[in-house]
GROMACS .gro file of C-alpha atoms in nm:
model
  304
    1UNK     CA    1  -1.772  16.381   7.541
    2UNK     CA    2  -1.757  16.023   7.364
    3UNK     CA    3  -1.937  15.968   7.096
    4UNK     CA    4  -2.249  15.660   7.078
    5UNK     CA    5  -1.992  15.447   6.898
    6UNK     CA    6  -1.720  15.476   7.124
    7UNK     CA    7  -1.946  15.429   7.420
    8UNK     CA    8  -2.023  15.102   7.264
    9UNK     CA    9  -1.659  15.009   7.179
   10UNK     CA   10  -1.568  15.014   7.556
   11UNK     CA   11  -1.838  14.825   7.615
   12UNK     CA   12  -1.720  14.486   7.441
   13UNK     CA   13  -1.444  14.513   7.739
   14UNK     CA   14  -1.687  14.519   7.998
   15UNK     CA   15  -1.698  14.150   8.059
   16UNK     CA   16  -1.275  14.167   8.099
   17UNK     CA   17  -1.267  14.412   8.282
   18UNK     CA   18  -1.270  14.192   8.651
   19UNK     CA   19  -1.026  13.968   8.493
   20UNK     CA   20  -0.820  14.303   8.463
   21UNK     CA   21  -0.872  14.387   8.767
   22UNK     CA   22  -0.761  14.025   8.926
   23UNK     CA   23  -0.426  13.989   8.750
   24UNK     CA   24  -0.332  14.380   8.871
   25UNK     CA   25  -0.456  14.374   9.213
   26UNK     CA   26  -0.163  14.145   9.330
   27UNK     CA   27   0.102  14.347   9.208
   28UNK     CA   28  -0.003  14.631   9.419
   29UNK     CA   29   0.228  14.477   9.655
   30UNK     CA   30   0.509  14.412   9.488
   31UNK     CA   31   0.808  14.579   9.614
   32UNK     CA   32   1.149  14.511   9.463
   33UNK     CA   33   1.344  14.498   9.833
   34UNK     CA   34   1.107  14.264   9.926
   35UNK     CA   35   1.185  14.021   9.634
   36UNK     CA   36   1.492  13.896   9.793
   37UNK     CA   37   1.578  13.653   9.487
   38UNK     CA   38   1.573  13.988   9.264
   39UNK     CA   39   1.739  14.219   9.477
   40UNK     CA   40   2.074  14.063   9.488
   41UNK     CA   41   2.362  14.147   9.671
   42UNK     CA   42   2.643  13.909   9.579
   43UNK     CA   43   2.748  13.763   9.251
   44UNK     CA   44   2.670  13.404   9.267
   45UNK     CA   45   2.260  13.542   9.371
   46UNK     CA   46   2.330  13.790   9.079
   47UNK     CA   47   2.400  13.445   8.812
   48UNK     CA   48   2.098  13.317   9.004
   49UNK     CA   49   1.848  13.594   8.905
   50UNK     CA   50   1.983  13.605   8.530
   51UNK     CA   51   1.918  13.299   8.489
   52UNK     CA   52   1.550  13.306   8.641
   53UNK     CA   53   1.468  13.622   8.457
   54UNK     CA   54   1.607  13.476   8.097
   55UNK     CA   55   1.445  13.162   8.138
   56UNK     CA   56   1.135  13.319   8.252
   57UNK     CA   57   1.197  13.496   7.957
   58UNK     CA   58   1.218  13.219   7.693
   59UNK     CA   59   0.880  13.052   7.850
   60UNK     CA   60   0.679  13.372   7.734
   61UNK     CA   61   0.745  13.256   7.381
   62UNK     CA   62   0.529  12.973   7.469
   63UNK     CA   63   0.328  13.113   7.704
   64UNK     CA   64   0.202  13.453   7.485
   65UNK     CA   65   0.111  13.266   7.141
   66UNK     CA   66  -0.088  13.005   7.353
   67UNK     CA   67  -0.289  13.275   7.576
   68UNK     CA   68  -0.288  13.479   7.240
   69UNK     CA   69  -0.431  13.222   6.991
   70UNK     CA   70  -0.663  13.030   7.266
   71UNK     CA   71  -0.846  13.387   7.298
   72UNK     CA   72  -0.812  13.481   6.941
   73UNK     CA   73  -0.972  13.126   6.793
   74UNK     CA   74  -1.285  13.143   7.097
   75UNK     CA   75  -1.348  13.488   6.945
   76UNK     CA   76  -1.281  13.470   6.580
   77UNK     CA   77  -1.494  13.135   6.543
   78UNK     CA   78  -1.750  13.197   6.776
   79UNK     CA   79  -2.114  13.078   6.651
   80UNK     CA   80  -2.212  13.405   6.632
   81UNK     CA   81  -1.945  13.500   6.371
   82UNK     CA   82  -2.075  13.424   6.038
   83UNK     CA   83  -1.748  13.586   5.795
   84UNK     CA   84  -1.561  13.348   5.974
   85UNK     CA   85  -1.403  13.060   5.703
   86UNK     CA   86  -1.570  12.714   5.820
   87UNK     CA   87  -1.336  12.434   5.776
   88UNK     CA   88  -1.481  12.079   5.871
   89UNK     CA   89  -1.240  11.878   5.675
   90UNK     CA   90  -0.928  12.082   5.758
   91UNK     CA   91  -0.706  11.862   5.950
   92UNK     CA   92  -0.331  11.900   5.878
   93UNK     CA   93  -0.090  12.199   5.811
   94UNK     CA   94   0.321  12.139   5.784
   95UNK     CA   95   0.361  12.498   5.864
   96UNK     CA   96   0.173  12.485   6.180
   97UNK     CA   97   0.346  12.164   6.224
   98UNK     CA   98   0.667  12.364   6.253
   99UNK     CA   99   0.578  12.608   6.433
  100UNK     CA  100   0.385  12.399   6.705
  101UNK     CA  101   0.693  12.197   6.764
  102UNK     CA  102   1.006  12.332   6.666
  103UNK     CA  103   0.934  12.660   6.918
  104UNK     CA  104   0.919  12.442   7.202
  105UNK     CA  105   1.233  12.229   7.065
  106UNK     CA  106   1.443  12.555   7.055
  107UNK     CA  107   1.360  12.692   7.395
  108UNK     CA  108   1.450  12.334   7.546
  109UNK     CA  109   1.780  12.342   7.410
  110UNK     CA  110   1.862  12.660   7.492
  111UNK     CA  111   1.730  12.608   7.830
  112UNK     CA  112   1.938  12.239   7.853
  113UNK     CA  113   2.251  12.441   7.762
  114UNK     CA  114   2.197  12.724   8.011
  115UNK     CA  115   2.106  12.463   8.304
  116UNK     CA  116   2.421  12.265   8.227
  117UNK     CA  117   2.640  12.580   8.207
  118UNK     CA  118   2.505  12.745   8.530
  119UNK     CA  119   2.451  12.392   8.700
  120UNK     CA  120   2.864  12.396   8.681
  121UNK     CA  121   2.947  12.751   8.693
  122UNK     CA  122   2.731  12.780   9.035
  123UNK     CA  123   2.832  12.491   9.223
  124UNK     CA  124   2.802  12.564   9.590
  125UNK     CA  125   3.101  12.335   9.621
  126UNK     CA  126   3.317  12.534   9.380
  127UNK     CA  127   3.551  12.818   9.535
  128UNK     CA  128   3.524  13.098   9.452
  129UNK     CA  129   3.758  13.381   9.299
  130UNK     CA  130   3.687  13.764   9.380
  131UNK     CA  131   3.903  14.060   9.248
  132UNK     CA  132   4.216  14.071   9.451
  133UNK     CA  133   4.211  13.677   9.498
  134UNK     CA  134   4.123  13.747   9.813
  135UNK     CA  135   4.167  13.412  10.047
  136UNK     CA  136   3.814  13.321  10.198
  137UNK     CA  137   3.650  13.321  10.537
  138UNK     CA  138   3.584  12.997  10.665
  139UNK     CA  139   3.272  12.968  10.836
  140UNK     CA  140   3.156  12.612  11.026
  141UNK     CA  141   2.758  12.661  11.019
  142UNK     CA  142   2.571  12.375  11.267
  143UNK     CA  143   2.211  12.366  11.288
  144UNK     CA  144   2.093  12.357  11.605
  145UNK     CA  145   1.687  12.309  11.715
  146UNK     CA  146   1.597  12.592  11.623
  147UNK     CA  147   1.901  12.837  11.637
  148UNK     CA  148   2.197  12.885  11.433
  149UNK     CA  149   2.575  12.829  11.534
  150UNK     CA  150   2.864  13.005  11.324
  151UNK     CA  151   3.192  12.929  11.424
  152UNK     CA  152   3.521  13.080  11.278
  153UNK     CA  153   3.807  12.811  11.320
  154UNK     CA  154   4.078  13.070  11.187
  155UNK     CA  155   3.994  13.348  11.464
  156UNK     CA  156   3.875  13.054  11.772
  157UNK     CA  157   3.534  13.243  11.830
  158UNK     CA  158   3.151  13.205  11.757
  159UNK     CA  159   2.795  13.343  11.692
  160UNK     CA  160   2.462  13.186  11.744
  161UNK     CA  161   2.182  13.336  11.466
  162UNK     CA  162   2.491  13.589  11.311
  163UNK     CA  163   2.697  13.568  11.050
  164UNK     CA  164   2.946  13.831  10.979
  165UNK     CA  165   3.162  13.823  10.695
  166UNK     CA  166   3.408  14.106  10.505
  167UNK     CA  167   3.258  14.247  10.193
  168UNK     CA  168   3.367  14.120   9.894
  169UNK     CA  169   3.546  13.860  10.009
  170UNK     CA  170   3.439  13.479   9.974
  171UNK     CA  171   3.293  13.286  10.219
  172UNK     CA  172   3.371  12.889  10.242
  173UNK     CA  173   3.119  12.701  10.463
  174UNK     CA  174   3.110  12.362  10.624
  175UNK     CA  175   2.767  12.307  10.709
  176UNK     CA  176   2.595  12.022  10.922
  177UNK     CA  177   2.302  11.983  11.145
  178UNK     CA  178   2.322  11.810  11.540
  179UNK     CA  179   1.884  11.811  11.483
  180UNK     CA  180   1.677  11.721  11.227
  181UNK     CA  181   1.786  11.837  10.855
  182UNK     CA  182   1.799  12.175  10.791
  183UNK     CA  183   1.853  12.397  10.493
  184UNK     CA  184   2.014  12.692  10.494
  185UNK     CA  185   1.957  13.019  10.291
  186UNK     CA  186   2.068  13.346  10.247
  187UNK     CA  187   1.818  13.508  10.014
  188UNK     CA  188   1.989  13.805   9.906
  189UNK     CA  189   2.308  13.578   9.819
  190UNK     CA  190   2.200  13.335   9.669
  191UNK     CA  191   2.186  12.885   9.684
  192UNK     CA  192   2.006  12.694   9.961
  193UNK     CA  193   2.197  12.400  10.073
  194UNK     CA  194   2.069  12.103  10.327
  195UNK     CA  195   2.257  12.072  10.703
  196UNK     CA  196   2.205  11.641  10.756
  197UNK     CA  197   2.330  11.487  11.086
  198UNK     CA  198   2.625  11.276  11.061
  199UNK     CA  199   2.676  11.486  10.689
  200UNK     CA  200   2.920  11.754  10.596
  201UNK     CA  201   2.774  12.000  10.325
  202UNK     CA  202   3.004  12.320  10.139
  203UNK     CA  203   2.853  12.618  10.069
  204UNK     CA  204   3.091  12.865   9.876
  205UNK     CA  205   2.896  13.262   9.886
  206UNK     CA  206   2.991  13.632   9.859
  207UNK     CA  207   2.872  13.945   9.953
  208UNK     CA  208   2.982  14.255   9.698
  209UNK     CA  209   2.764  14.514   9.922
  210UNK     CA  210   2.715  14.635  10.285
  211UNK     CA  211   2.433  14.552  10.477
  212UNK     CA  212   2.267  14.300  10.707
  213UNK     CA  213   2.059  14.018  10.546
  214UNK     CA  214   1.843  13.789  10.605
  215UNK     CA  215   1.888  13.388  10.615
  216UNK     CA  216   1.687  13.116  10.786
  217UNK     CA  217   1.614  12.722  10.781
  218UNK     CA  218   1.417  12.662  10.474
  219UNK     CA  219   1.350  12.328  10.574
  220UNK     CA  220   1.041  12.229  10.813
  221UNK     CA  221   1.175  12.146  11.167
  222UNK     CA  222   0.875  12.127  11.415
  223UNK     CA  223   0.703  12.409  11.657
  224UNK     CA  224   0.966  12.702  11.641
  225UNK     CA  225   1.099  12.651  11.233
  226UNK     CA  226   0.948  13.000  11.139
  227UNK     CA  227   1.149  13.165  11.410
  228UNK     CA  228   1.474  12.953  11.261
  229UNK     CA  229   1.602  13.259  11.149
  230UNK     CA  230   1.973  13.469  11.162
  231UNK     CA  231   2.149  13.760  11.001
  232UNK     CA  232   2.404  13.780  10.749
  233UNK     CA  233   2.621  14.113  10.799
  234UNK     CA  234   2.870  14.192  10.513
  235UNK     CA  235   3.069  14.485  10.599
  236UNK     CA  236   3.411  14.600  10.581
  237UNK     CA  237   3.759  14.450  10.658
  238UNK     CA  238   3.850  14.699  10.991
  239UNK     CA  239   3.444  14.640  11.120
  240UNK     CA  240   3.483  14.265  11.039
  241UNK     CA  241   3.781  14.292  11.243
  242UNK     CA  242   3.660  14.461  11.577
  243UNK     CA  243   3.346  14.219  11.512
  244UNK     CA  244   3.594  13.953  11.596
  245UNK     CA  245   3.769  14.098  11.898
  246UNK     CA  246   3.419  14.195  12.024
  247UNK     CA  247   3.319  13.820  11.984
  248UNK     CA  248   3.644  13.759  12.188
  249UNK     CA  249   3.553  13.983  12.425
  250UNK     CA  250   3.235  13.808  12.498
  251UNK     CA  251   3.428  13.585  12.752
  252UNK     CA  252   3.159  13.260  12.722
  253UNK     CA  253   3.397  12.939  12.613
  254UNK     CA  254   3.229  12.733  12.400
  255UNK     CA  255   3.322  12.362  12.525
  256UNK     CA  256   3.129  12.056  12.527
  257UNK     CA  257   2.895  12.154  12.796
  258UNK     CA  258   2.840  12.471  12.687
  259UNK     CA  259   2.782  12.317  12.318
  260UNK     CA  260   2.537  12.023  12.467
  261UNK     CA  261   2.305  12.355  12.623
  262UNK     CA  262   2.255  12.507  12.330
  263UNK     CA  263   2.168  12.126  12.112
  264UNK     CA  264   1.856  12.160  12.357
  265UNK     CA  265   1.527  12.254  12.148
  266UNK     CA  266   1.484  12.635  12.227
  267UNK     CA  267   1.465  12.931  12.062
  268UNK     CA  268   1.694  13.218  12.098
  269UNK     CA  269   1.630  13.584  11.979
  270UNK     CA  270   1.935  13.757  12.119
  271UNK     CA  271   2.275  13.725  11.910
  272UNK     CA  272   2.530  13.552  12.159
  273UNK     CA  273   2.910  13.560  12.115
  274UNK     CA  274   3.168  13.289  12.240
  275UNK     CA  275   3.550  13.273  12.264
  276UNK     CA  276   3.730  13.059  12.274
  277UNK     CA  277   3.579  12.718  12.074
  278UNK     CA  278   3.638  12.399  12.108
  279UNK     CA  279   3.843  12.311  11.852
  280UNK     CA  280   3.720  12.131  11.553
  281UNK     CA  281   3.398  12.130  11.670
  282UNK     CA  282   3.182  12.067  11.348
  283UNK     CA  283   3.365  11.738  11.292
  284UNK     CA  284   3.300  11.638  11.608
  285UNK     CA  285   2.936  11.689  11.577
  286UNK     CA  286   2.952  11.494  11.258
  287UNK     CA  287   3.199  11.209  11.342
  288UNK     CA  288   2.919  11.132  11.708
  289UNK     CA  289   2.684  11.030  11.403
  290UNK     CA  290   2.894  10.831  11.223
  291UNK     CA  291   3.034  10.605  11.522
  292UNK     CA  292   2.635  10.460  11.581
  293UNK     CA  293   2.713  10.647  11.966
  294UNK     CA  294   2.406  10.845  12.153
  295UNK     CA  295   2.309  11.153  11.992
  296UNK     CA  296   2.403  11.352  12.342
  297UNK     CA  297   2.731  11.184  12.358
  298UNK     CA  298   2.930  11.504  12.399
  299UNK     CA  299   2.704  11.580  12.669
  300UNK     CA  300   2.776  11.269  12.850
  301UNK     CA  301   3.208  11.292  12.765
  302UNK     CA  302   3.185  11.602  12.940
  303UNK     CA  303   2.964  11.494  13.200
  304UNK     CA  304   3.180  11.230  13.309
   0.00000   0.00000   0.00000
């Protein structure tokens, strides 16, 4: 049973106590999967989420002496306080001087040399090397309204809203968009880079784990954006490989007015294969921007 002065102790927390209760009851749902940022699955989203957590990190040197002290000084010189020292011609001190501004001088550096080495390191235009010096995938990702096209040049087929790639093994994009600008993200691994119309974007990624995950248009598009979404399966070479006959299989060419049906604003749920594809296909797409010609100009070549 507590004793009178320990009842009382707990007391002084009573007026905390809601504040507590505020900064906890978010966490409740927390879940690490769910933190796609965190939960990485490929090494340039692993650099990514170093660096986040270190410089997040380094800030708490800032931000735990100011919360600390701002607390500390309300309580210790409150008017009720009498045994506190009162000091109404204090006004300068050379070691708080130091303190007050060669902590934050520090962390900038150190934060100015980790943003210019990971700035480099993790360029999405940079290639990247995996063990075996594997050769990478190449992937031709168009942004359509509001579905996803992935074509694979080397192997002549396609994919609207899925990506498939071999595990471990890098993937080199070519991105553009035949809408509105998009970005495109794969959470789980890692850098967001914009799809612009008559633009040609690189986006260099890897996956070092099985599984399917989960990218989308981070970029505001109109009615259907938050349905702008696709799946990135990683898995291994022999899968990757009857995912590619299957997508063969599919028997739906992908020409110009197959290509000028799907640039129509609609949204598509199902996963839908083609073979064979028109070839080059993503610079055409850019190049019909570049020329000043209609927008729908592949529709109207073909229509002719």
């Amino acid at each position: 049973m507590l004793q009178a002065s320990e009842v009382m102790r707990l007391d002084k927390f009573r007026p905390v106590r809601p504040l507590v209760g505020l900064f906890v009851l978010p966490l409740a749902g927390c879940n690490l999967k769910s933190l796609n940022a965190l939960y990485t699955a490929g090494s340039v989203s692993a650099q990514q989420r170093d660096l986040i957590i270190i410089t997040a990190v380094l800030m708490l040197f800032v931000f735990i002496p100011v919360v600390f002290f701002t607390l500390f000084f309300a309580w210790r010189y409150r008017a009720s306080n009498e045994k506190a020292k009162y000091s109404p011609n204090w006004s300068h001190s050379r070691l708080l001087e130091v303190f007050l501004w060669g902590g934050p001088i520090v962390i900038i550096a150190i934060l100015g040399v980790l943003t210019w080495n990971s700035t480099h390191a993790l360029d999405p235009y940079k290639g990247l090397v995996t063990e075996g010096d594997k050769d990478p995938v190449r992937v031709d990702a168009i942004a359509l309204s509001w579905k996803w096209l992935f074509i694979y040049p080397e192997y002549n087929v396609a994919a609207v809203n899925e990506m498939a790639m071999p595990v471990d093994t890098p993937i080199s994009m070519r991105i553009t968009s035949d809408t509105a600008m998009n970005a495109i993200m794969i959470p789980r691994l890692g850098s967001q880079i914009f799809a612009m119309s008559g633009m040609r974007t690189k986006l260099n990624l890897v996956a070092n784990q099985k599984g399917r995950f989960f990218g989308k248009n981070y970029q505001y598009t109109g009615e259907h954006f938050a349905a702008e979404k696709f799946q990135a399966v990683a898995m291994g070479q022999q899968r990757f490989k009857e995912w590619i006959q299957n997508a063969k299989a599919s028997g739906q060419n992908l020409d110009k007015a197959r290509f000028a049906s799907l640039t129509k604003p609609s949204h598509i749920e199902d996963v839908i294969y083609f073979a064979p594809v028109k070839s080059q296909l993503l610079d055409h797409v850019v190049q019909q921007y570049n020329n000043g010609t209609p927008r729908n100009r592949l529709t109207k070549t073909a229509e002719r």
